[in-house]
Amino acid sequence: MDTLEKQAAKPALLLVFITLPFAAALLSLCTGRYPIPPITVFRALLQGVSGRQAGVSAEAMTIITGIRLPRTIMGAFVGAALAASGTAFQGVFRNPLVNSGILGVSSGASLGAAISILLFQNSTLTPVFAFAFGLMAVFFSYIVGRVHNSSSTVTLVLGGTIISSIFSSLLSFIKYIADPLNQLPAITFWTMGSLASIVVSNMKFAIVPIILGMILLLFNRWNINVLSMGDQEAKMLGLNTGATKLTVILGATLATAGAVCVSGTIGWVGLIVPHMARMLTGNDNRRLMPVSISMGACFLVMVDVLCRVISDAEIPIGIMTSIIGGPFFIYLIKKKKGDGWT
């Protein structure tokens, strides 16, 4: 009877995780300084898609389709990408403390954005520099961590730590020489993370690598399960560990770089969301990865809503994720009583 109940519950659980991000998106479109009823939101979306008048004022249309909708869509993609990357890295590196930026992609993106702000006044170049330097940081981490034509999890993590430290030092140097009136505040605000400056052009640039990265991770869910058993066991099962690791790292890097190049550095999402999903589904990445994607999208959209309404001045989303993530991780450690953390 228990087995039949569990089988019957699976479609219902799947439906919940499919609809959860859409419910969060609806709340995001309705909530803000200018509250909008859900029926008006639906009419505005219908008017935007069909081009027919649906009785929505020009002001409401601008708020919904011009400001909140791009921000909500990008927030969902960023949260999903960070959560998927964190899930993949935690499985590959067999470490519950690993997050989506373990190989230096966030540090590299921050350095790229800072260089763009320092050298150019054109803000459209900032995501390009951030994306390129994020990929560069992971490439260097992989090269540093590759020893004797192989890359163990330990050396990859060490390589990521070294490259992150170097790029963070270079970022500090750029902050030191930046104009304290204009450039330094812009760099500082970017590194705090925010969805406030999302525009359609940024979305088109970022969503493509995010989707490609998540597709690679979803197609390698079973391989991540095998890699989590250890390199020797994976090789005994016939898995090409080097090629599989490279594929997973490439997918996670594309997703994370695409996310942070438009949102700035957002911490904790790639760390706590996989654990939240794991508490519901277990360690099997075939179920864990899709649930993490859904929960990551929902989590970041909800946090963005909180950042918009909690005070008169919008709070950078990276600050809020840290405020939420720290206490939750303390709770998680206490709940697990240290099991599986060492």
PDB file of N, CA and C in Angstrom, residues 73-168:
ATOM      1  N   ILE A  73      11.493  37.093 -15.230  1.00  0.00           N
ATOM      2  CA  ILE A  73      11.995  36.000 -16.067  1.00  0.00           C
ATOM      3  C   ILE A  73      13.480  35.774 -15.828  1.00  0.00           C
ATOM      4  N   MET A  74      14.247  36.853 -15.786  1.00  0.00           N
ATOM      5  CA  MET A  74      15.682  36.716 -15.589  1.00  0.00           C
ATOM      6  C   MET A  74      15.996  36.215 -14.193  1.00  0.00           C
ATOM      7  N   GLY A  75      15.230  36.651 -13.206  1.00  0.00           N
ATOM      8  CA  GLY A  75      15.430  36.155 -11.850  1.00  0.00           C
ATOM      9  C   GLY A  75      15.209  34.656 -11.761  1.00  0.00           C
ATOM     10  N   ALA A  76      14.182  34.162 -12.443  1.00  0.00           N
ATOM     11  CA  ALA A  76      13.912  32.720 -12.445  1.00  0.00           C
ATOM     12  C   ALA A  76      15.049  31.955 -13.116  1.00  0.00           C
ATOM     13  N   PHE A  77      15.538  32.457 -14.242  1.00  0.00           N
ATOM     14  CA  PHE A  77      16.631  31.775 -14.936  1.00  0.00           C
ATOM     15  C   PHE A  77      17.918  31.805 -14.114  1.00  0.00           C
ATOM     16  N   VAL A  78      18.207  32.948 -13.486  1.00  0.00           N
ATOM     17  CA  VAL A  78      19.420  33.051 -12.669  1.00  0.00           C
ATOM     18  C   VAL A  78      19.347  32.088 -11.491  1.00  0.00           C
ATOM     19  N   GLY A  79      18.219  32.064 -10.781  1.00  0.00           N
ATOM     20  CA  GLY A  79      18.078  31.155  -9.651  1.00  0.00           C
ATOM     21  C   GLY A  79      18.183  29.703 -10.068  1.00  0.00           C
ATOM     22  N   ALA A  80      17.548  29.354 -11.187  1.00  0.00           N
ATOM     23  CA  ALA A  80      17.606  27.977 -11.677  1.00  0.00           C
ATOM     24  C   ALA A  80      19.028  27.593 -12.062  1.00  0.00           C
ATOM     25  N   ALA A  81      19.748  28.506 -12.721  1.00  0.00           N
ATOM     26  CA  ALA A  81      21.112  28.214 -13.160  1.00  0.00           C
ATOM     27  C   ALA A  81      22.047  28.016 -11.974  1.00  0.00           C
ATOM     28  N   LEU A  82      21.974  28.888 -10.986  1.00  0.00           N
ATOM     29  CA  LEU A  82      22.846  28.774  -9.815  1.00  0.00           C
ATOM     30  C   LEU A  82      22.548  27.506  -9.031  1.00  0.00           C
ATOM     31  N   ALA A  83      21.269  27.173  -8.878  1.00  0.00           N
ATOM     32  CA  ALA A  83      20.891  25.971  -8.136  1.00  0.00           C
ATOM     33  C   ALA A  83      21.344  24.710  -8.877  1.00  0.00           C
ATOM     34  N   ALA A  84      21.157  24.675 -10.203  1.00  0.00           N
ATOM     35  CA  ALA A  84      21.568  23.506 -10.985  1.00  0.00           C
ATOM     36  C   ALA A  84      23.083  23.329 -10.927  1.00  0.00           C
ATOM     37  N   SER A  85      23.831  24.423 -11.034  1.00  0.00           N
ATOM     38  CA  SER A  85      25.292  24.339 -10.989  1.00  0.00           C
ATOM     39  C   SER A  85      25.771  23.877  -9.622  1.00  0.00           C
ATOM     40  N   GLY A  86      25.177  24.415  -8.572  1.00  0.00           N
ATOM     41  CA  GLY A  86      25.545  23.984  -7.230  1.00  0.00           C
ATOM     42  C   GLY A  86      25.262  22.506  -7.007  1.00  0.00           C
ATOM     43  N   THR A  87      24.124  22.035  -7.489  1.00  0.00           N
ATOM     44  CA  THR A  87      23.778  20.617  -7.369  1.00  0.00           C
ATOM     45  C   THR A  87      24.797  19.745  -8.091  1.00  0.00           C
ATOM     46  N   ALA A  88      25.157  20.149  -9.309  1.00  0.00           N
ATOM     47  CA  ALA A  88      26.116  19.370 -10.091  1.00  0.00           C
ATOM     48  C   ALA A  88      27.483  19.323  -9.411  1.00  0.00           C
ATOM     49  N   PHE A  89      27.965  20.450  -8.944  1.00  0.00           N
ATOM     50  CA  PHE A  89      29.289  20.490  -8.319  1.00  0.00           C
ATOM     51  C   PHE A  89      29.310  19.734  -6.997  1.00  0.00           C
ATOM     52  N   GLN A  90      28.235  19.813  -6.219  1.00  0.00           N
ATOM     53  CA  GLN A  90      28.195  19.061  -4.969  1.00  0.00           C
ATOM     54  C   GLN A  90      28.265  17.566  -5.226  1.00  0.00           C
ATOM     55  N   GLY A  91      27.649  17.115  -6.334  1.00  0.00           N
ATOM     56  CA  GLY A  91      27.726  15.703  -6.680  1.00  0.00           C
ATOM     57  C   GLY A  91      29.081  15.306  -7.213  1.00  0.00           C
ATOM     58  N   VAL A  92      29.640  16.097  -8.116  1.00  0.00           N
ATOM     59  CA  VAL A  92      30.921  15.761  -8.736  1.00  0.00           C
ATOM     60  C   VAL A  92      32.053  15.803  -7.716  1.00  0.00           C
ATOM     61  N   PHE A  93      32.058  16.842  -6.867  1.00  0.00           N
ATOM     62  CA  PHE A  93      33.141  16.993  -5.900  1.00  0.00           C
ATOM     63  C   PHE A  93      32.866  16.269  -4.585  1.00  0.00           C
ATOM     64  N   ARG A  94      31.672  15.688  -4.458  1.00  0.00           N
ATOM     65  CA  ARG A  94      31.309  14.930  -3.257  1.00  0.00           C
ATOM     66  C   ARG A  94      31.539  15.748  -1.990  1.00  0.00           C
ATOM     67  N   ASN A  95      31.093  16.993  -2.048  1.00  0.00           N
ATOM     68  CA  ASN A  95      31.321  17.925  -0.941  1.00  0.00           C
ATOM     69  C   ASN A  95      30.060  18.764  -0.747  1.00  0.00           C
ATOM     70  N   PRO A  96      29.406  18.691   0.418  1.00  0.00           N
ATOM     71  CA  PRO A  96      28.172  19.460   0.633  1.00  0.00           C
ATOM     72  C   PRO A  96      28.395  20.958   0.790  1.00  0.00           C
ATOM     73  N   LEU A  97      29.653  21.391   0.910  1.00  0.00           N
ATOM     74  CA  LEU A  97      29.948  22.812   1.080  1.00  0.00           C
ATOM     75  C   LEU A  97      30.317  23.504  -0.225  1.00  0.00           C
ATOM     76  N   VAL A  98      30.261  22.771  -1.329  1.00  0.00           N
ATOM     77  CA  VAL A  98      30.594  23.325  -2.643  1.00  0.00           C
ATOM     78  C   VAL A  98      29.402  24.111  -3.178  1.00  0.00           C
ATOM     79  N   ASN A  99      29.679  25.221  -3.844  1.00  0.00           N
ATOM     80  CA  ASN A  99      28.609  25.994  -4.485  1.00  0.00           C
ATOM     81  C   ASN A  99      28.939  26.222  -5.954  1.00  0.00           C
ATOM     82  N   SER A 100      28.103  26.991  -6.616  1.00  0.00           N
ATOM     83  CA  SER A 100      28.251  27.186  -8.062  1.00  0.00           C
ATOM     84  C   SER A 100      29.494  27.980  -8.435  1.00  0.00           C
ATOM     85  N   GLY A 101      30.101  28.676  -7.488  1.00  0.00           N
ATOM     86  CA  GLY A 101      31.287  29.481  -7.794  1.00  0.00           C
ATOM     87  C   GLY A 101      32.584  28.850  -7.349  1.00  0.00           C
ATOM     88  N   ILE A 102      32.590  27.545  -7.097  1.00  0.00           N
ATOM     89  CA  ILE A 102      33.771  26.887  -6.532  1.00  0.00           C
ATOM     90  C   ILE A 102      34.983  26.971  -7.445  1.00  0.00           C
ATOM     91  N   LEU A 103      34.787  27.038  -8.753  1.00  0.00           N
ATOM     92  CA  LEU A 103      35.910  27.083  -9.692  1.00  0.00           C
ATOM     93  C   LEU A 103      36.251  28.500 -10.138  1.00  0.00           C
ATOM     94  N   GLY A 104      35.720  29.485  -9.440  1.00  0.00           N
ATOM     95  CA  GLY A 104      36.151  30.859  -9.676  1.00  0.00           C
ATOM     96  C   GLY A 104      35.332  31.655 -10.663  1.00  0.00           C
ATOM     97  N   VAL A 105      34.188  31.104 -11.117  1.00  0.00           N
ATOM     98  CA  VAL A 105      33.423  31.824 -12.128  1.00  0.00           C
ATOM     99  C   VAL A 105      32.891  33.150 -11.599  1.00  0.00           C
ATOM    100  N   SER A 106      32.478  33.188 -10.341  1.00  0.00           N
ATOM    101  CA  SER A 106      31.946  34.436  -9.774  1.00  0.00           C
ATOM    102  C   SER A 106      33.046  35.483  -9.616  1.00  0.00           C
ATOM    103  N   SER A 107      34.217  35.049  -9.143  1.00  0.00           N
ATOM    104  CA  SER A 107      35.346  35.978  -9.015  1.00  0.00           C
ATOM    105  C   SER A 107      35.778  36.508 -10.374  1.00  0.00           C
ATOM    106  N   GLY A 108      35.801  35.615 -11.359  1.00  0.00           N
ATOM    107  CA  GLY A 108      36.167  36.053 -12.704  1.00  0.00           C
ATOM    108  C   GLY A 108      35.165  37.028 -13.285  1.00  0.00           C
ATOM    109  N   ALA A 109      33.871  36.756 -13.091  1.00  0.00           N
ATOM    110  CA  ALA A 109      32.835  37.658 -13.599  1.00  0.00           C
ATOM    111  C   ALA A 109      32.929  39.021 -12.918  1.00  0.00           C
ATOM    112  N   SER A 110      33.189  39.031 -11.628  1.00  0.00           N
ATOM    113  CA  SER A 110      33.317  40.309 -10.910  1.00  0.00           C
ATOM    114  C   SER A 110      34.494  41.115 -11.441  1.00  0.00           C
ATOM    115  N   LEU A 111      35.620  40.437 -11.694  1.00  0.00           N
ATOM    116  CA  LEU A 111      36.783  41.137 -12.241  1.00  0.00           C
ATOM    117  C   LEU A 111      36.479  41.676 -13.634  1.00  0.00           C
ATOM    118  N   GLY A 112      35.828  40.876 -14.471  1.00  0.00           N
ATOM    119  CA  GLY A 112      35.481  41.343 -15.809  1.00  0.00           C
ATOM    120  C   GLY A 112      34.558  42.545 -15.785  1.00  0.00           C
ATOM    121  N   ALA A 113      33.556  42.502 -14.916  1.00  0.00           N
ATOM    122  CA  ALA A 113      32.643  43.642 -14.798  1.00  0.00           C
ATOM    123  C   ALA A 113      33.382  44.882 -14.319  1.00  0.00           C
ATOM    124  N   ALA A 114      34.291  44.709 -13.363  1.00  0.00           N
ATOM    125  CA  ALA A 114      35.048  45.851 -12.837  1.00  0.00           C
ATOM    126  C   ALA A 114      35.935  46.464 -13.916  1.00  0.00           C
ATOM    127  N   ILE A 115      36.582  45.628 -14.718  1.00  0.00           N
ATOM    128  CA  ILE A 115      37.414  46.140 -15.809  1.00  0.00           C
ATOM    129  C   ILE A 115      36.566  46.911 -16.813  1.00  0.00           C
ATOM    130  N   SER A 116      35.384  46.386 -17.126  1.00  0.00           N
ATOM    131  CA  SER A 116      34.506  47.076 -18.059  1.00  0.00           C
ATOM    132  C   SER A 116      34.072  48.435 -17.523  1.00  0.00           C
ATOM    133  N   ILE A 117      33.713  48.474 -16.247  1.00  0.00           N
ATOM    134  CA  ILE A 117      33.292  49.739 -15.638  1.00  0.00           C
ATOM    135  C   ILE A 117      34.450  50.725 -15.581  1.00  0.00           C
ATOM    136  N   LEU A 118      35.659  50.216 -15.342  1.00  0.00           N
ATOM    137  CA  LEU A 118      36.828  51.085 -15.240  1.00  0.00           C
ATOM    138  C   LEU A 118      37.231  51.671 -16.589  1.00  0.00           C
ATOM    139  N   LEU A 119      37.130  50.892 -17.652  1.00  0.00           N
ATOM    140  CA  LEU A 119      37.654  51.310 -18.949  1.00  0.00           C
ATOM    141  C   LEU A 119      36.614  51.911 -19.886  1.00  0.00           C
ATOM    142  N   PHE A 120      35.357  51.509 -19.719  1.00  0.00           N
ATOM    143  CA  PHE A 120      34.326  51.919 -20.674  1.00  0.00           C
ATOM    144  C   PHE A 120      33.137  52.522 -19.936  1.00  0.00           C
ATOM    145  N   GLN A 121      32.469  53.418 -20.597  1.00  0.00           N
ATOM    146  CA  GLN A 121      31.253  54.011 -20.056  1.00  0.00           C
ATOM    147  C   GLN A 121      30.001  53.310 -20.574  1.00  0.00           C
ATOM    148  N   ASN A 122      30.179  52.411 -21.522  1.00  0.00           N
ATOM    149  CA  ASN A 122      29.053  51.702 -22.128  1.00  0.00           C
ATOM    150  C   ASN A 122      28.671  50.510 -21.255  1.00  0.00           C
ATOM    151  N   SER A 123      27.513  50.591 -20.599  1.00  0.00           N
ATOM    152  CA  SER A 123      27.106  49.538 -19.669  1.00  0.00           C
ATOM    153  C   SER A 123      26.759  48.234 -20.381  1.00  0.00           C
ATOM    154  N   THR A 124      26.497  48.275 -21.687  1.00  0.00           N
ATOM    155  CA  THR A 124      26.164  47.051 -22.407  1.00  0.00           C
ATOM    156  C   THR A 124      27.357  46.109 -22.531  1.00  0.00           C
ATOM    157  N   LEU A 125      28.573  46.634 -22.355  1.00  0.00           N
ATOM    158  CA  LEU A 125      29.757  45.794 -22.427  1.00  0.00           C
ATOM    159  C   LEU A 125      30.014  45.041 -21.127  1.00  0.00           C
ATOM    160  N   THR A 126      29.421  45.484 -20.034  1.00  0.00           N
ATOM    161  CA  THR A 126      29.690  44.858 -18.730  1.00  0.00           C
ATOM    162  C   THR A 126      29.310  43.387 -18.702  1.00  0.00           C
ATOM    163  N   PRO A 127      28.109  42.987 -19.158  1.00  0.00           N
ATOM    164  CA  PRO A 127      27.798  41.546 -19.172  1.00  0.00           C
ATOM    165  C   PRO A 127      28.752  40.739 -20.050  1.00  0.00           C
ATOM    166  N   VAL A 128      29.198  41.328 -21.158  1.00  0.00           N
ATOM    167  CA  VAL A 128      30.113  40.617 -22.055  1.00  0.00           C
ATOM    168  C   VAL A 128      31.441  40.353 -21.356  1.00  0.00           C
ATOM    169  N   PHE A 129      31.995  41.381 -20.715  1.00  0.00           N
ATOM    170  CA  PHE A 129      33.256  41.216 -19.988  1.00  0.00           C
ATOM    171  C   PHE A 129      33.091  40.250 -18.826  1.00  0.00           C
ATOM    172  N   ALA A 130      31.975  40.359 -18.115  1.00  0.00           N
ATOM    173  CA  ALA A 130      31.736  39.476 -16.969  1.00  0.00           C
ATOM    174  C   ALA A 130      31.650  38.022 -17.423  1.00  0.00           C
ATOM    175  N   PHE A 131      30.934  37.777 -18.500  1.00  0.00           N
ATOM    176  CA  PHE A 131      30.794  36.411 -19.014  1.00  0.00           C
ATOM    177  C   PHE A 131      32.145  35.859 -19.463  1.00  0.00           C
ATOM    178  N   ALA A 132      32.890  36.653 -20.212  1.00  0.00           N
ATOM    179  CA  ALA A 132      34.179  36.194 -20.742  1.00  0.00           C
ATOM    180  C   ALA A 132      35.173  35.901 -19.624  1.00  0.00           C
ATOM    181  N   PHE A 133      35.250  36.773 -18.630  1.00  0.00           N
ATOM    182  CA  PHE A 133      36.198  36.562 -17.536  1.00  0.00           C
ATOM    183  C   PHE A 133      35.740  35.424 -16.622  1.00  0.00           C
ATOM    184  N   GLY A 134      34.444  35.191 -16.515  1.00  0.00           N
ATOM    185  CA  GLY A 134      33.964  34.040 -15.758  1.00  0.00           C
ATOM    186  C   GLY A 134      34.415  32.735 -16.389  1.00  0.00           C
ATOM    187  N   LEU A 135      34.286  32.636 -17.715  1.00  0.00           N
ATOM    188  CA  LEU A 135      34.773  31.454 -18.419  1.00  0.00           C
ATOM    189  C   LEU A 135      36.295  31.326 -18.294  1.00  0.00           C
ATOM    190  N   MET A 136      36.984  32.459 -18.376  1.00  0.00           N
ATOM    191  CA  MET A 136      38.442  32.445 -18.278  1.00  0.00           C
ATOM    192  C   MET A 136      38.901  31.914 -16.918  1.00  0.00           C
ATOM    193  N   ALA A 137      38.221  32.332 -15.849  1.00  0.00           N
ATOM    194  CA  ALA A 137      38.608  31.890 -14.510  1.00  0.00           C
ATOM    195  C   ALA A 137      38.459  30.379 -14.369  1.00  0.00           C
ATOM    196  N   VAL A 138      37.363  29.828 -14.880  1.00  0.00           N
ATOM    197  CA  VAL A 138      37.159  28.378 -14.788  1.00  0.00           C
ATOM    198  C   VAL A 138      38.183  27.634 -15.642  1.00  0.00           C
ATOM    199  N   PHE A 139      38.500  28.175 -16.808  1.00  0.00           N
ATOM    200  CA  PHE A 139      39.523  27.562 -17.660  1.00  0.00           C
ATOM    201  C   PHE A 139      40.866  27.493 -16.934  1.00  0.00           C
ATOM    202  N   PHE A 140      41.271  28.587 -16.306  1.00  0.00           N
ATOM    203  CA  PHE A 140      42.527  28.598 -15.559  1.00  0.00           C
ATOM    204  C   PHE A 140      42.474  27.628 -14.380  1.00  0.00           C
ATOM    205  N   SER A 141      41.314  27.568 -13.700  1.00  0.00           N
ATOM    206  CA  SER A 141      41.167  26.643 -12.569  1.00  0.00           C
ATOM    207  C   SER A 141      41.327  25.201 -13.035  1.00  0.00           C
ATOM    208  N   TYR A 142      40.763  24.893 -14.181  1.00  0.00           N
ATOM    209  CA  TYR A 142      40.866  23.525 -14.718  1.00  0.00           C
ATOM    210  C   TYR A 142      42.305  23.204 -15.101  1.00  0.00           C
ATOM    211  N   ILE A 143      43.010  24.171 -15.707  1.00  0.00           N
ATOM    212  CA  ILE A 143      44.411  23.958 -16.090  1.00  0.00           C
ATOM    213  C   ILE A 143      45.283  23.771 -14.845  1.00  0.00           C
ATOM    214  N   VAL A 144      45.067  24.609 -13.829  1.00  0.00           N
ATOM    215  CA  VAL A 144      45.858  24.496 -12.600  1.00  0.00           C
ATOM    216  C   VAL A 144      45.575  23.170 -11.902  1.00  0.00           C
ATOM    217  N   GLY A 145      44.308  22.740 -11.904  1.00  0.00           N
ATOM    218  CA  GLY A 145      43.938  21.513 -11.212  1.00  0.00           C
ATOM    219  C   GLY A 145      44.228  20.242 -11.981  1.00  0.00           C
ATOM    220  N   ARG A 146      44.709  20.361 -13.197  1.00  0.00           N
ATOM    221  CA  ARG A 146      44.993  19.172 -14.017  1.00  0.00           C
ATOM    222  C   ARG A 146      46.429  18.736 -13.791  1.00  0.00           C
ATOM    223  N   VAL A 147      46.611  17.550 -13.228  1.00  0.00           N
ATOM    224  CA  VAL A 147      47.934  17.032 -12.888  1.00  0.00           C
ATOM    225  C   VAL A 147      48.104  15.672 -13.549  1.00  0.00           C
ATOM    226  N   HIS A 148      49.213  15.507 -14.262  1.00  0.00           N
ATOM    227  CA  HIS A 148      49.511  14.238 -14.947  1.00  0.00           C
ATOM    228  C   HIS A 148      48.356  13.823 -15.865  1.00  0.00           C
ATOM    229  N   ASN A 149      47.857  14.803 -16.617  1.00  0.00           N
ATOM    230  CA  ASN A 149      46.791  14.566 -17.604  1.00  0.00           C
ATOM    231  C   ASN A 149      45.500  14.045 -16.979  1.00  0.00           C
ATOM    232  N   SER A 150      45.315  14.299 -15.715  1.00  0.00           N
ATOM    233  CA  SER A 150      44.063  13.942 -15.042  1.00  0.00           C
ATOM    234  C   SER A 150      43.706  15.051 -14.073  1.00  0.00           C
ATOM    235  N   SER A 151      42.449  15.066 -13.683  1.00  0.00           N
ATOM    236  CA  SER A 151      41.991  16.136 -12.787  1.00  0.00           C
ATOM    237  C   SER A 151      41.153  15.513 -11.677  1.00  0.00           C
ATOM    238  N   SER A 152      41.755  15.391 -10.501  1.00  0.00           N
ATOM    239  CA  SER A 152      41.022  14.871  -9.353  1.00  0.00           C
ATOM    240  C   SER A 152      40.164  15.980  -8.764  1.00  0.00           C
ATOM    241  N   THR A 153      39.193  15.585  -7.953  1.00  0.00           N
ATOM    242  CA  THR A 153      38.315  16.578  -7.344  1.00  0.00           C
ATOM    243  C   THR A 153      39.087  17.510  -6.417  1.00  0.00           C
ATOM    244  N   VAL A 154      40.084  16.967  -5.714  1.00  0.00           N
ATOM    245  CA  VAL A 154      40.853  17.786  -4.771  1.00  0.00           C
ATOM    246  C   VAL A 154      41.651  18.852  -5.508  1.00  0.00           C
ATOM    247  N   THR A 155      42.354  18.461  -6.575  1.00  0.00           N
ATOM    248  CA  THR A 155      43.177  19.434  -7.292  1.00  0.00           C
ATOM    249  C   THR A 155      42.315  20.468  -8.018  1.00  0.00           C
ATOM    250  N   LEU A 156      41.126  20.059  -8.475  1.00  0.00           N
ATOM    251  CA  LEU A 156      40.233  21.029  -9.110  1.00  0.00           C
ATOM    252  C   LEU A 156      39.753  22.074  -8.104  1.00  0.00           C
ATOM    253  N   VAL A 157      39.396  21.623  -6.913  1.00  0.00           N
ATOM    254  CA  VAL A 157      38.969  22.576  -5.878  1.00  0.00           C
ATOM    255  C   VAL A 157      40.119  23.493  -5.489  1.00  0.00           C
ATOM    256  N   LEU A 158      41.328  22.938  -5.365  1.00  0.00           N
ATOM    257  CA  LEU A 158      42.489  23.766  -5.049  1.00  0.00           C
ATOM    258  C   LEU A 158      42.755  24.775  -6.161  1.00  0.00           C
ATOM    259  N   GLY A 159      42.637  24.322  -7.405  1.00  0.00           N
ATOM    260  CA  GLY A 159      42.818  25.233  -8.530  1.00  0.00           C
ATOM    261  C   GLY A 159      41.799  26.356  -8.507  1.00  0.00           C
ATOM    262  N   GLY A 160      40.536  26.012  -8.224  1.00  0.00           N
ATOM    263  CA  GLY A 160      39.499  27.037  -8.129  1.00  0.00           C
ATOM    264  C   GLY A 160      39.758  28.017  -7.007  1.00  0.00           C
ATOM    265  N   THR A 161      40.240  27.521  -5.873  1.00  0.00           N
ATOM    266  CA  THR A 161      40.546  28.396  -4.742  1.00  0.00           C
ATOM    267  C   THR A 161      41.672  29.361  -5.076  1.00  0.00           C
ATOM    268  N   ILE A 162      42.708  28.846  -5.738  1.00  0.00           N
ATOM    269  CA  ILE A 162      43.854  29.699  -6.100  1.00  0.00           C
ATOM    270  C   ILE A 162      43.437  30.777  -7.096  1.00  0.00           C
ATOM    271  N   ILE A 163      42.744  30.381  -8.142  1.00  0.00           N
ATOM    272  CA  ILE A 163      42.337  31.348  -9.167  1.00  0.00           C
ATOM    273  C   ILE A 163      41.353  32.365  -8.589  1.00  0.00           C
ATOM    274  N   SER A 164      40.454  31.917  -7.741  1.00  0.00           N
ATOM    275  CA  SER A 164      39.513  32.852  -7.106  1.00  0.00           C
ATOM    276  C   SER A 164      40.256  33.885  -6.278  1.00  0.00           C
ATOM    277  N   SER A 165      41.283  33.435  -5.561  1.00  0.00           N
ATOM    278  CA  SER A 165      42.070  34.365  -4.741  1.00  0.00           C
ATOM    279  C   SER A 165      42.799  35.386  -5.610  1.00  0.00           C
ATOM    280  N   ILE A 166      43.382  34.926  -6.728  1.00  0.00           N
ATOM    281  CA  ILE A 166      44.095  35.847  -7.622  1.00  0.00           C
ATOM    282  C   ILE A 166      43.144  36.862  -8.231  1.00  0.00           C
ATOM    283  N   PHE A 167      42.004  36.387  -8.730  1.00  0.00           N
ATOM    284  CA  PHE A 167      41.048  37.296  -9.353  1.00  0.00           C
ATOM    285  C   PHE A 167      40.448  38.259  -8.324  1.00  0.00           C
ATOM    286  N   SER A 168      40.231  37.793  -7.106  1.00  0.00           N
ATOM    287  CA  SER A 168      39.710  38.682  -6.061  1.00  0.00           C
ATOM    288  C   SER A 168      40.726  39.768  -5.724  1.00  0.00           C
TER     289      SER A 168
END
